[in-house]
PDB file of C-alpha atoms in Angstrom:
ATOM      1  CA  UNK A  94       0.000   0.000   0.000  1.00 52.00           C
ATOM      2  CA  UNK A  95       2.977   2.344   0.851  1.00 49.00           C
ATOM      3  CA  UNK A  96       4.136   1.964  -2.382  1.00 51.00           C
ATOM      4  CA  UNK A  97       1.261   2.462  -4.619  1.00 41.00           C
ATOM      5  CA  UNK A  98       0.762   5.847  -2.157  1.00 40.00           C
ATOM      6  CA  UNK A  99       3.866   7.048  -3.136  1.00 40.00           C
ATOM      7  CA  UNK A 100       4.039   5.845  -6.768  1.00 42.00           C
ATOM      8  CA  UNK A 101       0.608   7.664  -7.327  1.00 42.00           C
ATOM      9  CA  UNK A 102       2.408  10.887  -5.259  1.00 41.00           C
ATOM     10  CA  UNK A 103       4.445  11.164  -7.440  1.00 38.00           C
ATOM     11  CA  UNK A 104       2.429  10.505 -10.728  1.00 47.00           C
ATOM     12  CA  UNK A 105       0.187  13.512  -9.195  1.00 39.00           C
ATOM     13  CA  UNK A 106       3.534  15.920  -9.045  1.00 47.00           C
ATOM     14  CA  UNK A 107       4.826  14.681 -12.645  1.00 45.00           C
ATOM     15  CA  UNK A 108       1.173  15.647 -14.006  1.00 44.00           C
ATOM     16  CA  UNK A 109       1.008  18.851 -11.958  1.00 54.00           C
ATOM     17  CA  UNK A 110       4.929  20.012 -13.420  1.00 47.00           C
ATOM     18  CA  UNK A 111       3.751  19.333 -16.734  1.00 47.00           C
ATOM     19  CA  UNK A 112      -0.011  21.451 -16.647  1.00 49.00           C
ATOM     20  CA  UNK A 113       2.153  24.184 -14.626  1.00 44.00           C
ATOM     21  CA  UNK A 114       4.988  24.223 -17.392  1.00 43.00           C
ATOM     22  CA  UNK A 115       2.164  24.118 -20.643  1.00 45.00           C
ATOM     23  CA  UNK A 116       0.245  27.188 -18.598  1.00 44.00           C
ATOM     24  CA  UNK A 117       3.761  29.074 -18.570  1.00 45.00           C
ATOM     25  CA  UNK A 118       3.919  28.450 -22.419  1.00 48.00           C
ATOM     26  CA  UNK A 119       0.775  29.565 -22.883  1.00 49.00           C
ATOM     27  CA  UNK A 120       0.978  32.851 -21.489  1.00 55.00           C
ATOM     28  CA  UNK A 121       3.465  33.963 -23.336  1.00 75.00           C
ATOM     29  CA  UNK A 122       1.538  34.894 -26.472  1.00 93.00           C
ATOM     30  CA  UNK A 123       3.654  36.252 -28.920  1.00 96.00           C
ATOM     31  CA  UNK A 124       2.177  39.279 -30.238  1.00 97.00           C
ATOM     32  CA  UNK A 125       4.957  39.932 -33.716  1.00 96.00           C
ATOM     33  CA  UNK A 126       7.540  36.446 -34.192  1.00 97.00           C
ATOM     34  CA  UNK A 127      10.136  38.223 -35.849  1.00 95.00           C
ATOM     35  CA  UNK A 128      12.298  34.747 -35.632  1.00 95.00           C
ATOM     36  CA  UNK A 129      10.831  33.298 -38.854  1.00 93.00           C
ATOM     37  CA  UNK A 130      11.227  35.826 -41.819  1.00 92.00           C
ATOM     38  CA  UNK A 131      13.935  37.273 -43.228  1.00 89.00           C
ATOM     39  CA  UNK A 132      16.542  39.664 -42.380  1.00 83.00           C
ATOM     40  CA  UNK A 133      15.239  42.073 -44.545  1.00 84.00           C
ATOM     41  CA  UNK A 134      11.610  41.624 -43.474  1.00 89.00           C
ATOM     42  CA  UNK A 135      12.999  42.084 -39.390  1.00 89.00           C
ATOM     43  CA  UNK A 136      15.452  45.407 -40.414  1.00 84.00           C
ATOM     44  CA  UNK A 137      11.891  46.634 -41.770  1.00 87.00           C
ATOM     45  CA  UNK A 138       9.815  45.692 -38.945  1.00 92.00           C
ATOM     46  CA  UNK A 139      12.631  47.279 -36.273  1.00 91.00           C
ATOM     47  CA  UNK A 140      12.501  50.461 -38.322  1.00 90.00           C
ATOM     48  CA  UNK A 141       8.690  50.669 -37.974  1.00 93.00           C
ATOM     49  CA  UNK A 142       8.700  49.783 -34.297  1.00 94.00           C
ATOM     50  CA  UNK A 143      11.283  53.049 -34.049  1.00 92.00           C
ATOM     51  CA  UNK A 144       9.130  55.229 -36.457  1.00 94.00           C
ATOM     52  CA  UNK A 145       5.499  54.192 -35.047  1.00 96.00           C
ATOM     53  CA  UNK A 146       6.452  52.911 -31.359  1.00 96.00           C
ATOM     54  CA  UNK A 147       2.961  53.727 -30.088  1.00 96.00           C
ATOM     55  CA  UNK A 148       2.058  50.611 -32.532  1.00 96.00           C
ATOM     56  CA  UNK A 149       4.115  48.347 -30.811  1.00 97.00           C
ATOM     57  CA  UNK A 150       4.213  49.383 -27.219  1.00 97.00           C
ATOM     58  CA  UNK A 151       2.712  46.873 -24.488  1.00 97.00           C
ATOM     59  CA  UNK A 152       3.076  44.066 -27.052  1.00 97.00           C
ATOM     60  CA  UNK A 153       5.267  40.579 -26.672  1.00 98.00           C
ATOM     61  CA  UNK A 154       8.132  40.631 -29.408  1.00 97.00           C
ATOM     62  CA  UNK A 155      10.499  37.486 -30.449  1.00 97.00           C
ATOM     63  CA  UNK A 156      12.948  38.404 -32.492  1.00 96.00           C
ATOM     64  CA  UNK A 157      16.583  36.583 -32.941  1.00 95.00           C
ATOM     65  CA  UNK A 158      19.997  38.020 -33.958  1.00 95.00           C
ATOM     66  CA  UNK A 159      23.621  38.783 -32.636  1.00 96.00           C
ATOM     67  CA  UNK A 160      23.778  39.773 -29.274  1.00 98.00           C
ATOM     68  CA  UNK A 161      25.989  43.072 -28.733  1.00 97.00           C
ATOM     69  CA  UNK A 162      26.763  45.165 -25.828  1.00 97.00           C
ATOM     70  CA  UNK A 163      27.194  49.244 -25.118  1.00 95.00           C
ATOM     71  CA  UNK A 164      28.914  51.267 -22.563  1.00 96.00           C
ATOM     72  CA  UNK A 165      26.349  53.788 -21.639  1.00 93.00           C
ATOM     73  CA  UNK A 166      26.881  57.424 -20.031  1.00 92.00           C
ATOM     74  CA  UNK A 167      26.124  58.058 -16.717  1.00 90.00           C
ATOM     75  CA  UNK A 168      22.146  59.391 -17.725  1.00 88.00           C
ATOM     76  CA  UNK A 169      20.960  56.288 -18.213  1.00 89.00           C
ATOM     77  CA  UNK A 170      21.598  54.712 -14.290  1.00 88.00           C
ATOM     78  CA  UNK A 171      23.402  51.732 -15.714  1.00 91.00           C
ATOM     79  CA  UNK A 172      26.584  51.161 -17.045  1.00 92.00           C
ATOM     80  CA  UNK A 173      25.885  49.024 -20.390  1.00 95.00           C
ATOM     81  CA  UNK A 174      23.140  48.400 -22.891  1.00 96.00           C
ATOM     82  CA  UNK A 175      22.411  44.658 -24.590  1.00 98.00           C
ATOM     83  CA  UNK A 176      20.846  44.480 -28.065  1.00 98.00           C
ATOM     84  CA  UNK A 177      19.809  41.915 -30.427  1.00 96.00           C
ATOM     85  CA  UNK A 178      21.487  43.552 -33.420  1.00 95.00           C
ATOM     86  CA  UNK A 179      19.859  42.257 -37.642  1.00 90.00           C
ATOM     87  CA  UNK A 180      21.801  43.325 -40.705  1.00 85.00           C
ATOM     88  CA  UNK A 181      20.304  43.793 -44.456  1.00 80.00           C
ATOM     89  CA  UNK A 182      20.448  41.646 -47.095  1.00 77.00           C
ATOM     90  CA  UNK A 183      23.678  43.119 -48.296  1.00 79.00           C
ATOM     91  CA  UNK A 184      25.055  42.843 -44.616  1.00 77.00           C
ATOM     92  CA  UNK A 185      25.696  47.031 -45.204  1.00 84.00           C
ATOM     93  CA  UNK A 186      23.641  48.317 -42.485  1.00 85.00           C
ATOM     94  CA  UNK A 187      22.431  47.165 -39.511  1.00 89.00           C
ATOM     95  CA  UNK A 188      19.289  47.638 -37.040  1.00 89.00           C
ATOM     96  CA  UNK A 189      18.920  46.763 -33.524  1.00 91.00           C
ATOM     97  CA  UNK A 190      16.336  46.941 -30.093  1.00 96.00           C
ATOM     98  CA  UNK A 191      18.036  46.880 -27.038  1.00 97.00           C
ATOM     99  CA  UNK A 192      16.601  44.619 -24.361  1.00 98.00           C
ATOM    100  CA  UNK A 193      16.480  44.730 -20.721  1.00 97.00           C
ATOM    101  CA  UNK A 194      16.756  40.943 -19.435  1.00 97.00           C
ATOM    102  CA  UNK A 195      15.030  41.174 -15.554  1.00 96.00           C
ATOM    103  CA  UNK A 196      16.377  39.130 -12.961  1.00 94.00           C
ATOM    104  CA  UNK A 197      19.899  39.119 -11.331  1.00 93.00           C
ATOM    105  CA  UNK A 198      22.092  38.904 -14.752  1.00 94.00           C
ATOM    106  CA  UNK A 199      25.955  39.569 -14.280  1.00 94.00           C
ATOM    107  CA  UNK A 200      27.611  40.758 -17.215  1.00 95.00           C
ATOM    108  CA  UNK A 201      29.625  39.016 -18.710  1.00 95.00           C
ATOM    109  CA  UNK A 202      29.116  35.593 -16.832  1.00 96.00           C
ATOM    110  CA  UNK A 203      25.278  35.401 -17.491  1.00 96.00           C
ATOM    111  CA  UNK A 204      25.290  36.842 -21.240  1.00 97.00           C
ATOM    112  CA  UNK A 205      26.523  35.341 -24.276  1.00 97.00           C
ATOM    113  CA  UNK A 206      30.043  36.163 -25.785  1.00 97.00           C
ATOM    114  CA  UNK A 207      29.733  39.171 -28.210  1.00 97.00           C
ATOM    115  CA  UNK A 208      28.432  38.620 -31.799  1.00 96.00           C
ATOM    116  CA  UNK A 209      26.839  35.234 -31.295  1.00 97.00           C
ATOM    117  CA  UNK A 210      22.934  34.479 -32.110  1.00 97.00           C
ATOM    118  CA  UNK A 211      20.399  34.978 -29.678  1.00 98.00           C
ATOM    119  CA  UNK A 212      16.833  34.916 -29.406  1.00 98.00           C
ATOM    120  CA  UNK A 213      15.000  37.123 -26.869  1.00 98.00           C
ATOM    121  CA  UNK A 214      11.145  37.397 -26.489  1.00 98.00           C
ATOM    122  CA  UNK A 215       9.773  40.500 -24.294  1.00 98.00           C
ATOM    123  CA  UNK A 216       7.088  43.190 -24.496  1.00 98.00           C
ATOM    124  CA  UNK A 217       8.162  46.216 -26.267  1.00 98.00           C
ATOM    125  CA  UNK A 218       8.458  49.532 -23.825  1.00 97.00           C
ATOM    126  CA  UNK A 219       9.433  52.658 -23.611  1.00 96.00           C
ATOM    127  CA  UNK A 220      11.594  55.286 -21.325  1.00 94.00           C
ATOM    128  CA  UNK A 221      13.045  58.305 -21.152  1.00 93.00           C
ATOM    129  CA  UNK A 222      16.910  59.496 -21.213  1.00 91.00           C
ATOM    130  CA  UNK A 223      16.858  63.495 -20.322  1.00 90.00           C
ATOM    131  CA  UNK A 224      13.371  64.186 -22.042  1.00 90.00           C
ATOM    132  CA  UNK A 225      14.384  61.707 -25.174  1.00 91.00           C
ATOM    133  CA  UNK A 226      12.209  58.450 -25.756  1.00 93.00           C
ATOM    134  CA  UNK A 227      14.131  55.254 -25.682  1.00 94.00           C
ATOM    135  CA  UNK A 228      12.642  51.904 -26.989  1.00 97.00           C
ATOM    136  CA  UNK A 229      13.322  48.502 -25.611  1.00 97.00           C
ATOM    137  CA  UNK A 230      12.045  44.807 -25.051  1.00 98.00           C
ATOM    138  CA  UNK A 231      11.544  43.887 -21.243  1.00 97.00           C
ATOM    139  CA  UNK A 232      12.073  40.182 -21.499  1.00 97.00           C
ATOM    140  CA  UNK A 233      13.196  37.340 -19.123  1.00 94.00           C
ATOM    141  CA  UNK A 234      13.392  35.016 -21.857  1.00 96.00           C
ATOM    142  CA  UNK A 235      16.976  35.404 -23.544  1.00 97.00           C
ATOM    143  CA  UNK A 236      17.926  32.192 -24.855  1.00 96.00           C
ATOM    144  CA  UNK A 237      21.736  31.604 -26.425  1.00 95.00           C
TER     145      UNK A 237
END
C-alpha cells in the first residue's frame, strides 16, 4: 500500500509540473515572431517599431539576432546596454532593439560572448533618457 501511495504521489507531481509548465507556455503569447522571416523583413519591422512605437508598445516581441553590448553614459543609471542587433540583405547596415533581461544577470558571466545568435522574447516599452524616448524589449526570456 505504501508503495502504490507514493508511486501515485508522485504521478500527481509529474502531471502537476507538466499542466504548470504548458500554462507558462501559454501565457506567453507572442504578439509579432520576428524569428521566422527574413533579415530584410525584421530590419523593416525594427525600423517601424522606431518610427510608429505607439504601434508596438505593451506588445510581446520574439525576435533573434547577434547579441551586442554598449557602454552607456552616466544618464541612463546603468553602465551598459544589450541588443539583439539584424543586418540587411547586403550585410551594409544594420538595425537593432536593445533589451532589458530582468532578474539578477551579471555581465559578462550570465550573457553570451559578443556577436553570437540569440533569441529574446519581451514586451516592447518605452523610457526616457533626459526628455528623449528610448525603446526597448523587457524580457526574461533570452535564450543563447
Amino acid at each position: 500500500m505504501k508503495k502504490f501511495l507514493f508511486a501515485f504521489t508522485l504521478i500527481l507531481i509529474f502531471f502537476q509540473a507538466t499542466r504548470a509548465s504548458a500554462q507558462q507556455k501559454k501565457a506567453t503569447k507572442v504578439d509579432v515572431d520576428l524569428t521566422k522571416v527574413s533579415n530584410t523583413f525584421i530590419y523593416s519591422q525594427i525600423f517601424n517599431m522606431m518610427s510608429e512605437p505607439e504601434r508596438y508598445v505593451g506588445k510581446t516581441i520574439k525576435i533573434k539576432g547577434k547579441f551586442m553590448s554598449y557602454d552607456l553614459p552616466p544618464e541612463f543609471g546603468r553602465k551598459k546596454s544589450f541588443a539583439v542587433i539584424i543586418y540587411d540583405a547586403t550585410a551594409c547596415c544594420q538595425q537593432g532593439i536593445e533589451f532589458i533581461w530582468e532578474g539578477n544577470h551579471q555581465y559578462p558571466k550570465d550573457y553570451p560572448a559578443e556577436g553570437s545568435t540569440i533569441t529574446v522574447t519581451g514586451v516592447f516599452q518605452s523610457y526616457k533618457v533626459q526628455n528623449f524616448d528610448c525603446f526597448c524589449l523587457k524580457t526574461n526570456d533570452v535564450s543563447f
